[in-house]
PDB file of C-alpha atoms and ligand atoms in Angstrom:
ATOM      1  CA  MET A  13     142.044  89.483  48.384  1.00 41.00           C
ATOM      2  CA  ASN A  14     140.941  86.745  50.727  1.00 45.00           C
ATOM      3  CA  ASP A  15     142.564  85.997  54.104  1.00 48.00           C
ATOM      4  CA  SER A  16     144.533  82.966  52.940  1.00 46.00           C
ATOM      5  CA  SER A  17     146.187  84.685  49.968  1.00 47.00           C
ATOM      6  CA  ARG A  18     147.135  87.645  52.200  1.00 48.00           C
ATOM      7  CA  SER A  19     148.752  85.441  54.879  1.00 49.00           C
ATOM      8  CA  SER A  20     150.695  83.450  52.277  1.00 53.00           C
ATOM      9  CA  ARG A  21     152.275  86.672  50.916  1.00 62.00           C
ATOM     10  CA  TRP A  22     153.105  88.390  54.204  1.00 67.00           C
ATOM     11  CA  PRO A  23     153.990  86.759  57.520  1.00 74.00           C
ATOM     12  CA  ALA A  24     151.572  87.905  60.221  1.00 87.00           C
ATOM     13  CA  THR A  25     152.765  90.687  62.497  1.00 96.00           C
ATOM     14  CA  ALA A  26     152.698  89.552  66.135  1.00 98.00           C
ATOM     15  CA  ILE A  27     151.143  92.016  68.574  1.00 98.00           C
ATOM     16  CA  ALA A  28     151.041  91.587  72.367  1.00 98.00           C
ATOM     17  CA  ALA A  29     148.455  93.893  73.940  1.00 98.00           C
ATOM     18  CA  CYS A  30     148.087  94.473  77.679  1.00 98.00           C
ATOM     19  CA  LEU A  31     144.974  96.623  78.022  1.00 98.00           C
ATOM     20  CA  HIS A  32     141.687  96.745  79.926  1.00 97.00           C
ATOM     21  CA  VAL A  33     139.817  93.623  78.755  1.00 98.00           C
ATOM     22  CA  THR A  34     136.528  95.276  77.850  1.00 98.00           C
ATOM     23  CA  THR A  35     134.253  95.359  74.823  1.00 98.00           C
ATOM     24  CA  GLU A  36     136.090  98.398  73.414  1.00 97.00           C
ATOM     25  CA  THR A  37     139.449  96.615  73.545  1.00 98.00           C
ATOM     26  CA  ALA A  38     137.874  93.451  72.125  1.00 98.00           C
ATOM     27  CA  ASN A  39     136.754  95.366  69.052  1.00 98.00           C
ATOM     28  CA  LEU A  40     140.257  96.812  68.671  1.00 98.00           C
ATOM     29  CA  MET A  41     141.658  93.252  68.777  1.00 98.00           C
ATOM     30  CA  ARG A  42     139.124  92.099  66.177  1.00 98.00           C
ATOM     31  CA  THR A  43     140.091  95.039  63.957  1.00 98.00           C
ATOM     32  CA  LEU A  44     143.814  94.297  64.241  1.00 98.00           C
ATOM     33  CA  LYS A  45     143.167  90.634  63.428  1.00 97.00           C
ATOM     34  CA  ALA A  46     141.024  91.590  60.429  1.00 97.00           C
ATOM     35  CA  GLY A  47     143.961  93.736  59.259  1.00 95.00           C
ATOM     36  CA  GLY A  48     146.203  90.665  59.253  1.00 95.00           C
ATOM     37  CA  ALA A  49     147.849  90.848  62.701  1.00 97.00           C
ATOM     38  CA  ASP A  50     148.411  87.869  64.992  1.00 97.00           C
ATOM     39  CA  VAL A  51     147.245  89.345  68.324  1.00 98.00           C
ATOM     40  CA  VAL A  52     147.207  88.188  71.938  1.00 98.00           C
ATOM     41  CA  LEU A  53     145.622  90.119  74.770  1.00 98.00           C
ATOM     42  CA  CYS A  54     146.215  90.119  78.528  1.00 98.00           C
ATOM     43  CA  ALA A  55     144.755  92.376  81.211  1.00 98.00           C
ATOM     44  CA  SER A  56     146.374  95.628  82.331  1.00 98.00           C
ATOM     45  CA  ASN A  57     144.110  95.720  85.384  1.00 97.00           C
ATOM     46  CA  PRO A  58     142.532  92.569  86.874  1.00 96.00           C
ATOM     47  CA  LEU A  59     139.613  94.533  88.267  1.00 94.00           C
ATOM     48  CA  SER A  60     138.350  95.879  84.931  1.00 94.00           C
ATOM     49  CA  THR A  61     138.396  92.506  83.135  1.00 98.00           C
ATOM     50  CA  GLN A  62     135.028  91.445  81.721  1.00 98.00           C
ATOM     51  CA  ASP A  63     135.178  87.634  81.803  1.00 98.00           C
ATOM     52  CA  ASP A  64     132.465  87.230  79.159  1.00 98.00           C
ATOM     53  CA  VAL A  65     134.435  89.438  76.780  1.00 98.00           C
ATOM     54  CA  ALA A  66     137.637  87.422  77.377  1.00 98.00           C
ATOM     55  CA  ALA A  67     135.726  84.179  76.733  1.00 98.00           C
ATOM     56  CA  ALA A  68     134.090  85.537  73.559  1.00 98.00           C
ATOM     57  CA  LEU A  69     137.452  86.635  72.137  1.00 98.00           C
ATOM     58  CA  VAL A  70     138.769  83.081  72.524  1.00 98.00           C
ATOM     59  CA  GLU A  71     135.650  81.124  71.560  1.00 98.00           C
ATOM     60  CA  GLU A  72     134.031  83.343  68.932  1.00 98.00           C
ATOM     61  CA  TYR A  73     136.996  85.140  67.398  1.00 98.00           C
ATOM     62  CA  ASP A  74     139.950  82.771  67.936  1.00 98.00           C
ATOM     63  CA  ILE A  75     142.008  85.497  69.645  1.00 98.00           C
ATOM     64  CA  SER A  76     144.136  84.369  72.606  1.00 98.00           C
ATOM     65  CA  CYS A  77     143.216  86.256  75.757  1.00 98.00           C
ATOM     66  CA  PHE A  78     144.878  85.779  79.152  1.00 98.00           C
ATOM     67  CA  ALA A  79     142.690  87.505  81.726  1.00 98.00           C
ATOM     68  CA  ILE A  80     140.468  86.589  84.668  1.00 98.00           C
ATOM     69  CA  LYS A  81     138.567  89.200  86.637  1.00 98.00           C
ATOM     70  CA  GLY A  82     140.134  89.559  90.084  1.00 98.00           C
ATOM     71  CA  GLU A  83     143.186  87.410  89.229  1.00 98.00           C
ATOM     72  CA  ASP A  84     145.911  87.488  91.891  1.00 98.00           C
ATOM     73  CA  HIS A  85     149.395  88.975  91.514  1.00 98.00           C
ATOM     74  CA  ASP A  86     151.076  85.739  90.368  1.00 98.00           C
ATOM     75  CA  THR A  87     148.347  84.916  87.845  1.00 98.00           C
ATOM     76  CA  TYR A  88     148.451  88.497  86.542  1.00 98.00           C
ATOM     77  CA  TYR A  89     152.198  88.282  85.843  1.00 97.00           C
ATOM     78  CA  SER A  90     151.962  84.734  84.429  1.00 98.00           C
ATOM     79  CA  HIS A  91     149.456  86.154  81.931  1.00 98.00           C
ATOM     80  CA  ILE A  92     151.855  88.928  80.956  1.00 98.00           C
ATOM     81  CA  GLU A  93     154.575  86.292  80.483  1.00 98.00           C
ATOM     82  CA  ALA A  94     152.164  84.356  78.236  1.00 98.00           C
ATOM     83  CA  ALA A  95     151.652  87.466  76.089  1.00 98.00           C
ATOM     84  CA  VAL A  96     155.427  87.955  75.845  1.00 98.00           C
ATOM     85  CA  ASP A  97     155.795  84.260  74.873  1.00 98.00           C
ATOM     86  CA  HIS A  98     153.944  85.311  71.723  1.00 97.00           C
ATOM     87  CA  LYS A  99     157.207  86.986  70.562  1.00 97.00           C
ATOM     88  CA  PRO A 100     155.655  90.345  69.689  1.00 98.00           C
ATOM     89  CA  HIS A 101     156.850  92.667  66.944  1.00 98.00           C
ATOM     90  CA  PHE A 102     154.648  95.381  68.461  1.00 98.00           C
ATOM     91  CA  THR A 103     153.447  95.939  72.024  1.00 98.00           C
ATOM     92  CA  MET A 104     150.411  97.828  73.299  1.00 98.00           C
ATOM     93  CA  ASP A 105     150.507  98.698  77.006  1.00 98.00           C
ATOM     94  CA  ASP A 106     148.433 100.479  79.621  1.00 98.00           C
ATOM     95  CA  GLY A 107     150.863 100.791  82.536  1.00 97.00           C
ATOM     96  CA  ALA A 108     154.048  99.503  80.808  1.00 98.00           C
ATOM     97  CA  ASP A 109     153.876  95.945  82.194  1.00 98.00           C
ATOM     98  CA  VAL A 110     154.668  94.109  78.923  1.00 98.00           C
ATOM     99  CA  ILE A 111     157.443  96.609  78.211  1.00 97.00           C
ATOM    100  CA  GLY A 112     158.657  96.115  81.813  1.00 97.00           C
ATOM    101  CA  VAL A 113     158.927  92.319  81.431  1.00 98.00           C
ATOM    102  CA  LEU A 114     160.668  92.708  78.052  1.00 98.00           C
ATOM    103  CA  HIS A 115     163.234  95.062  79.634  1.00 97.00           C
ATOM    104  CA  SER A 116     163.892  92.806  82.639  1.00 97.00           C
ATOM    105  CA  ALA A 117     163.268  89.031  82.304  1.00 97.00           C
ATOM    106  CA  ARG A 118     163.122  88.908  78.465  1.00 97.00           C
ATOM    107  CA  ARG A 119     165.864  91.232  77.288  1.00 97.00           C
ATOM    108  CA  GLU A 120     166.828  88.694  74.585  1.00 97.00           C
ATOM    109  CA  GLN A 121     163.517  89.506  72.841  1.00 97.00           C
ATOM    110  CA  LEU A 122     164.061  93.294  72.754  1.00 97.00           C
ATOM    111  CA  GLY A 123     165.692  93.190  69.320  1.00 96.00           C
ATOM    112  CA  ASP A 124     162.600  91.562  67.786  1.00 96.00           C
ATOM    113  CA  VAL A 125     160.270  94.386  68.861  1.00 97.00           C
ATOM    114  CA  ILE A 126     159.802  97.128  66.271  1.00 97.00           C
ATOM    115  CA  ALA A 127     157.761  99.571  68.384  1.00 97.00           C
ATOM    116  CA  GLY A 128     155.013  99.881  70.971  1.00 98.00           C
ATOM    117  CA  THR A 129     152.321 102.108  72.371  1.00 98.00           C
ATOM    118  CA  GLU A 130     151.758 103.199  75.965  1.00 98.00           C
ATOM    119  CA  GLU A 131     148.386 104.452  77.062  1.00 96.00           C
ATOM    120  CA  THR A 132     148.542 105.965  80.519  1.00 96.00           C
ATOM    121  CA  THR A 133     150.270 108.599  82.652  1.00 94.00           C
ATOM    122  CA  THR A 134     151.973 106.079  84.969  1.00 95.00           C
ATOM    123  CA  GLY A 135     153.354 104.024  82.061  1.00 97.00           C
ATOM    124  CA  VAL A 136     154.733 107.093  80.299  1.00 97.00           C
ATOM    125  CA  ILE A 137     156.505 108.120  83.549  1.00 96.00           C
ATOM    126  CA  ARG A 138     158.100 104.648  83.758  1.00 96.00           C
ATOM    127  CA  LEU A 139     159.191 104.802  80.111  1.00 97.00           C
ATOM    128  CA  LYS A 140     160.647 108.303  80.383  1.00 97.00           C
ATOM    129  CA  ALA A 141     162.751 107.055  83.323  1.00 96.00           C
ATOM    130  CA  LEU A 142     164.026 104.178  81.148  1.00 96.00           C
ATOM    131  CA  GLU A 143     164.760 106.595  78.289  1.00 96.00           C
ATOM    132  CA  LEU A 144     166.683 108.960  80.604  1.00 97.00           C
ATOM    133  CA  GLU A 145     168.865 106.037  81.682  1.00 96.00           C
ATOM    134  CA  GLY A 146     169.443 105.208  77.982  1.00 97.00           C
ATOM    135  CA  LYS A 147     167.795 101.810  78.505  1.00 96.00           C
ATOM    136  CA  LEU A 148     164.653 102.061  76.377  1.00 97.00           C
ATOM    137  CA  GLY A 149     164.967  99.172  73.914  1.00 97.00           C
ATOM    138  CA  PHE A 150     162.529 100.282  71.187  1.00 97.00           C
ATOM    139  CA  PRO A 151     160.478 103.369  70.264  1.00 97.00           C
ATOM    140  CA  ILE A 152     157.143 103.886  71.999  1.00 98.00           C
ATOM    141  CA  ILE A 153     154.228 106.092  71.012  1.00 98.00           C
ATOM    142  CA  ALA A 154     153.151 107.807  74.239  1.00 97.00           C
ATOM    143  CA  VAL A 155     149.399 107.852  73.614  1.00 96.00           C
ATOM    144  CA  ASN A 156     148.848 109.693  76.890  1.00 94.00           C
ATOM    145  CA  GLU A 157     150.715 112.718  75.497  1.00 94.00           C
ATOM    146  CA  ALA A 158     148.028 113.230  72.848  1.00 95.00           C
ATOM    147  CA  LEU A 159     145.890 116.116  74.059  1.00 92.00           C
ATOM    148  CA  THR A 160     142.728 114.260  73.067  1.00 91.00           C
ATOM    149  CA  LYS A 161     143.742 111.413  75.429  1.00 91.00           C
ATOM    150  CA  HIS A 162     145.113 113.289  78.443  1.00 85.00           C
ATOM    151  CA  MET A 163     142.613 116.146  78.388  1.00 85.00           C
ATOM    152  CA  PHE A 164     139.452 114.211  77.593  1.00 88.00           C
ATOM    153  CA  ASP A 165     139.853 110.485  78.363  1.00 89.00           C
ATOM    154  CA  ASN A 166     141.699 111.121  81.667  1.00 89.00           C
ATOM    155  CA  ARG A 167     139.750 114.188  82.715  1.00 86.00           C
ATOM    156  CA  TYR A 168     136.237 113.113  81.800  1.00 87.00           C
ATOM    157  CA  GLY A 169     136.370 109.322  81.236  1.00 88.00           C
ATOM    158  CA  THR A 170     138.572 108.283  84.148  1.00 89.00           C
ATOM    159  CA  GLY A 171     137.357 111.328  86.036  1.00 87.00           C
ATOM    160  CA  GLN A 172     133.846 109.870  85.989  1.00 86.00           C
ATOM    161  CA  SER A 173     135.192 106.416  86.921  1.00 87.00           C
ATOM    162  CA  THR A 174     136.869 108.029  89.929  1.00 86.00           C
ATOM    163  CA  ILE A 175     133.502 109.240  91.189  1.00 84.00           C
ATOM    164  CA  ASP A 176     131.969 105.826  90.419  1.00 87.00           C
ATOM    165  CA  GLY A 177     134.783 104.080  92.312  1.00 87.00           C
ATOM    166  CA  ILE A 178     134.313 106.264  95.390  1.00 84.00           C
ATOM    167  CA  ILE A 179     130.552 105.651  95.386  1.00 85.00           C
ATOM    168  CA  ARG A 180     130.954 101.875  95.036  1.00 88.00           C
ATOM    169  CA  ALA A 181     133.688 101.689  97.690  1.00 90.00           C
ATOM    170  CA  THR A 182     131.933 103.886 100.272  1.00 88.00           C
ATOM    171  CA  ASN A 183     128.249 103.422  99.418  1.00 89.00           C
ATOM    172  CA  VAL A 184     127.655 107.132 100.031  1.00 81.00           C
ATOM    173  CA  LEU A 185     124.850 109.108  98.433  1.00 78.00           C
ATOM    174  CA  ALA A 186     126.425 111.959  96.473  1.00 73.00           C
ATOM    175  CA  ARG A 187     123.408 114.241  96.845  1.00 73.00           C
ATOM    176  CA  GLY A 188     123.910 116.644  99.722  1.00 73.00           C
ATOM    177  CA  GLN A 189     127.586 115.811 100.263  1.00 72.00           C
ATOM    178  CA  ARG A 190     128.992 118.991  98.787  1.00 67.00           C
ATOM    179  CA  SER A 191     127.848 121.169 101.635  1.00 69.00           C
ATOM    180  CA  SER A 192     129.894 119.251 104.194  1.00 72.00           C
ATOM    181  CA  SER A 193     132.520 117.037 102.505  1.00 76.00           C
ATOM    182  CA  SER A 194     136.273 117.299 102.347  1.00 79.00           C
ATOM    183  CA  VAL A 195     138.224 115.618  99.554  1.00 81.00           C
ATOM    184  CA  ALA A 196     141.966 114.936  99.817  1.00 84.00           C
ATOM    185  CA  THR A 197     144.027 113.791  96.810  1.00 85.00           C
ATOM    186  CA  ALA A 198     147.689 112.969  96.243  1.00 88.00           C
ATOM    187  CA  GLY A 199     148.569 115.153  93.255  1.00 86.00           C
ATOM    188  CA  SER A 200     146.396 117.646  91.377  1.00 84.00           C
ATOM    189  CA  ALA A 201     145.708 114.969  88.750  1.00 86.00           C
ATOM    190  CA  VAL A 202     143.181 115.736  86.048  1.00 84.00           C
ATOM    191  CA  VAL A 203     141.466 112.402  86.810  1.00 85.00           C
ATOM    192  CA  SER A 204     140.591 113.602  90.318  1.00 84.00           C
ATOM    193  CA  ARG A 205     139.086 116.946  89.328  1.00 79.00           C
ATOM    194  CA  PRO A 206     135.545 115.720  88.642  1.00 79.00           C
ATOM    195  CA  ALA A 207     135.566 114.234  92.171  1.00 77.00           C
ATOM    196  CA  HIS A 208     136.574 117.626  93.558  1.00 77.00           C
ATOM    197  CA  ALA A 209     133.787 119.239  91.577  1.00 75.00           C
ATOM    198  CA  ALA A 210     131.184 116.665  92.609  1.00 74.00           C
ATOM    199  CA  TRP A 211     131.855 116.630  96.329  1.00 74.00           C
ATOM    200  CA  ALA A 212     134.241 119.193  97.505  1.00 69.00           C
ATOM    201  CA  ARG A 213     133.505 121.968  99.864  1.00 71.00           C
ATOM    202  CA  HIS A 214     137.058 121.605 101.199  1.00 78.00           C
ATOM    203  CA  VAL A 215     139.775 120.336  98.841  1.00 79.00           C
ATOM    204  CA  ILE A 216     143.153 119.230 100.178  1.00 83.00           C
ATOM    205  CA  ILE A 217     145.828 118.468  97.564  1.00 85.00           C
ATOM    206  CA  THR A 218     149.378 117.256  98.121  1.00 87.00           C
ATOM    207  CA  GLU A 219     151.530 118.064  95.088  1.00 89.00           C
ATOM    208  CA  VAL A 220     155.240 117.628  94.312  1.00 91.00           C
ATOM    209  CA  ASP A 221     155.261 120.057  91.369  1.00 91.00           C
ATOM    210  CA  PRO A 222     155.411 123.600  92.847  1.00 89.00           C
ATOM    211  CA  MET A 223     153.737 125.266  89.825  1.00 89.00           C
ATOM    212  CA  LYS A 224     150.864 122.774  89.846  1.00 86.00           C
ATOM    213  CA  ALA A 225     150.528 123.254  93.608  1.00 85.00           C
ATOM    214  CA  LEU A 226     150.381 127.007  93.119  1.00 84.00           C
ATOM    215  CA  GLU A 227     147.864 126.619  90.311  1.00 79.00           C
ATOM    216  CA  ALA A 228     145.688 124.233  92.346  1.00 79.00           C
ATOM    217  CA  GLY A 229     145.755 126.509  95.387  1.00 74.00           C
ATOM    218  CA  HIS A 230     145.128 129.636  93.336  1.00 72.00           C
ATOM    219  CA  GLY A 231     142.206 128.178  91.422  1.00 60.00           C
ATOM    220  CA  ARG A 232     140.768 126.463  94.516  1.00 55.00           C
ATOM    221  CA  LEU A 233     139.385 123.735  92.179  1.00 50.00           C
ATOM    222  CA  ARG A 234     135.914 124.474  93.521  1.00 44.00           C
ATOM    223  CA  GLY A 235     132.920 122.781  91.924  1.00 37.00           C
ATOM    224  CA  HIS A 236     130.128 124.485  90.045  1.00 36.00           C
ATOM    225  CA  ASP A 237     126.556 123.397  89.565  1.00 36.00           C
ATOM    226  CA  ASP A 238     127.264 121.887  86.141  1.00 37.00           C
ATOM    227  CA  GLY A 239     129.831 119.571  87.748  1.00 41.00           C
ATOM    228  CA  GLU A 240     132.831 121.165  86.059  1.00 44.00           C
ATOM    229  CA  SER A 241     135.191 123.446  87.961  1.00 46.00           C
ATOM    230  CA  ARG A 242     136.158 126.910  86.804  1.00 46.00           C
ATOM    231  CA  GLN A 243     139.776 125.791  87.069  1.00 46.00           C
ATOM    232  CA  ASP A 244     139.081 122.924  84.634  1.00 46.00           C
ATOM    233  CA  ARG A 245     137.819 125.419  82.072  1.00 41.00           C
ATOM    234  CA  ARG A 246     140.810 127.722  82.568  1.00 39.00           C
ATOM    235  CA  ASP A 247     143.240 124.780  82.100  1.00 42.00           C
ATOM    236  CA  LEU A 248     141.427 123.671  78.984  1.00 37.00           C
ATOM    237  CA  LEU A 249     141.718 127.112  77.374  1.00 35.00           C
ATOM    238  CA  HIS A 250     145.320 127.572  78.471  1.00 37.00           C
ATOM    239  CA  ARG A 251     146.548 124.230  77.109  1.00 39.00           C
ATOM    240  CA  HIS A 252     144.791 124.726  73.786  1.00 34.00           C
ATOM    241  CA  ARG A 253     146.928 127.784  72.979  1.00 33.00           C
TER     242      ARG A 253
HETATM  243  N1  NAD B  23     142.562 103.269  85.233  1.00 69.59           N
HETATM  244  C1  NAD B  23     142.491 104.076  84.172  1.00 69.59           C
HETATM  245  O1  NAD B  23     141.744 103.805  83.225  1.00 69.59           O
HETATM  246  C2  NAD B  23     143.327 105.351  84.142  1.00 69.59           C
HETATM  247  C3  NAD B  23     143.134 106.254  83.088  1.00 69.59           C
HETATM  248  C4  NAD B  23     143.851 107.451  83.094  1.00 69.59           C
HETATM  249  C5  NAD B  23     144.769 107.687  84.126  1.00 69.59           C
HETATM  250  N2  NAD B  23     144.961 106.776  85.104  1.00 69.59           N
HETATM  251  C6  NAD B  23     145.924 106.985  86.196  1.00 69.59           C
HETATM  252  O2  NAD B  23     145.487 108.081  87.031  1.00 69.59           O
HETATM  253  C7  NAD B  23     146.630 108.712  87.609  1.00 69.59           C
HETATM  254  C8  NAD B  23     146.600 110.219  87.347  1.00 69.59           C
HETATM  255  O3  NAD B  23     146.666 110.452  85.952  1.00 69.59           O
HETATM  256  P1  NAD B  23     146.547 111.942  85.370  1.00 69.59           P
HETATM  257  O4  NAD B  23     146.689 111.857  83.890  1.00 69.59           O
HETATM  258  O5  NAD B  23     145.334 112.596  85.927  1.00 69.59           O
HETATM  259  O6  NAD B  23     147.873 112.582  86.002  1.00 69.59           O
HETATM  260  P2  NAD B  23     148.413 114.097  85.983  1.00 69.59           P
HETATM  261  O7  NAD B  23     149.760 114.085  85.343  1.00 69.59           O
HETATM  262  O8  NAD B  23     147.375 115.061  85.483  1.00 69.59           O
HETATM  263  O9  NAD B  23     148.578 114.412  87.537  1.00 69.59           O
HETATM  264  C9  NAD B  23     149.428 113.673  88.383  1.00 69.59           C
HETATM  265  C10 NAD B  23     149.904 114.689  89.428  1.00 69.59           C
HETATM  266  O10 NAD B  23     150.513 113.986  90.526  1.00 69.59           O
HETATM  267  C11 NAD B  23     151.626 114.759  90.957  1.00 69.59           C
HETATM  268  N3  NAD B  23     152.484 113.877  91.748  1.00 69.59           N
HETATM  269  C12 NAD B  23     153.395 112.977  91.300  1.00 69.59           C
HETATM  270  N4  NAD B  23     153.985 112.367  92.346  1.00 69.59           N
HETATM  271  C13 NAD B  23     153.415 112.872  93.477  1.00 69.59           C
HETATM  272  C14 NAD B  23     153.610 112.643  94.874  1.00 69.59           C
HETATM  273  N5  NAD B  23     154.496 111.754  95.315  1.00 69.59           N
HETATM  274  N6  NAD B  23     152.864 113.367  95.758  1.00 69.59           N
HETATM  275  C15 NAD B  23     151.967 114.273  95.324  1.00 69.59           C
HETATM  276  N7  NAD B  23     151.742 114.541  94.008  1.00 69.59           N
HETATM  277  C16 NAD B  23     152.462 113.844  93.099  1.00 69.59           C
HETATM  278  C17 NAD B  23     152.234 115.276  89.660  1.00 69.59           C
HETATM  279  O11 NAD B  23     153.060 116.399  89.886  1.00 69.59           O
HETATM  280  C18 NAD B  23     150.963 115.637  88.849  1.00 69.59           C
HETATM  281  O12 NAD B  23     150.545 116.967  89.030  1.00 69.59           O
HETATM  282  C19 NAD B  23     147.865 108.052  86.991  1.00 69.59           C
HETATM  283  O13 NAD B  23     148.332 107.059  87.880  1.00 69.59           O
HETATM  284  C20 NAD B  23     147.292 107.415  85.727  1.00 69.59           C
HETATM  285  O14 NAD B  23     148.086 106.320  85.266  1.00 69.59           O
HETATM  286  C21 NAD B  23     144.239 105.614  85.156  1.00 69.59           C
END
């Protein structure tokens, strides 16, 4: 079946995605479009936007993309509004910003949305709060709750980005730091553990969850030569059971 006969039989499903505007996301958008969806993309984080990717989506693939690297607060939210203007049947979020606008300024559109996905820890926390208040307007797949996302993407993918971010922000040479450095983190987040392992001789963690605080203190989260802490391995085994 060619594209024109498909679109004449079924109206296109509108999808508003608010994700990191990178090559990986661009290929997801191309795939959704090839499957018949009418997609728009905006950025979930202005600092990760790849401007050449945003331009290629518009110029080469005819996919609307609202994102500029380093965009300011007002531009960021005007881009989310533009994605919501698309009248989505499905949403895809990384931080719950599209869902947030739909539940505040655009409540009249809530009934048109069939379902959505939420990628990250922070977004899932925001959505669970909405659900507890009985205010969640449509069902959401909490992608972050998939063990393959939380345990691998957060721990190793974002975990590596955390180290990269610290190096870029401070311009320090990692080699030799472990013998003298202290690392302090708010929360015993899995995304911070590779940074503990890479640098930490002294680890200071503030934690609101008493069991996680106990676990972090007990395991000491100390690094090993292969860059992975013993505590990481113990968590991995424990959560698999
Ligand atoms: N930029 C990205 O690509 C990306 C990817 C993954 C995760 N993240 C973000 O990284 C952060 C951590 O994610 P994670 O999956 O590692 O989280 P996690 O659930 O493993 O850990 C978060 C910890 O913080 C603790 N905490 C919550 N409030 C606190 C407070 N006020 N003081 C001290 N501790 C507190 C929680 O009890 C929990 O143990 C989140 O904000 C998440 O959205 C970003």
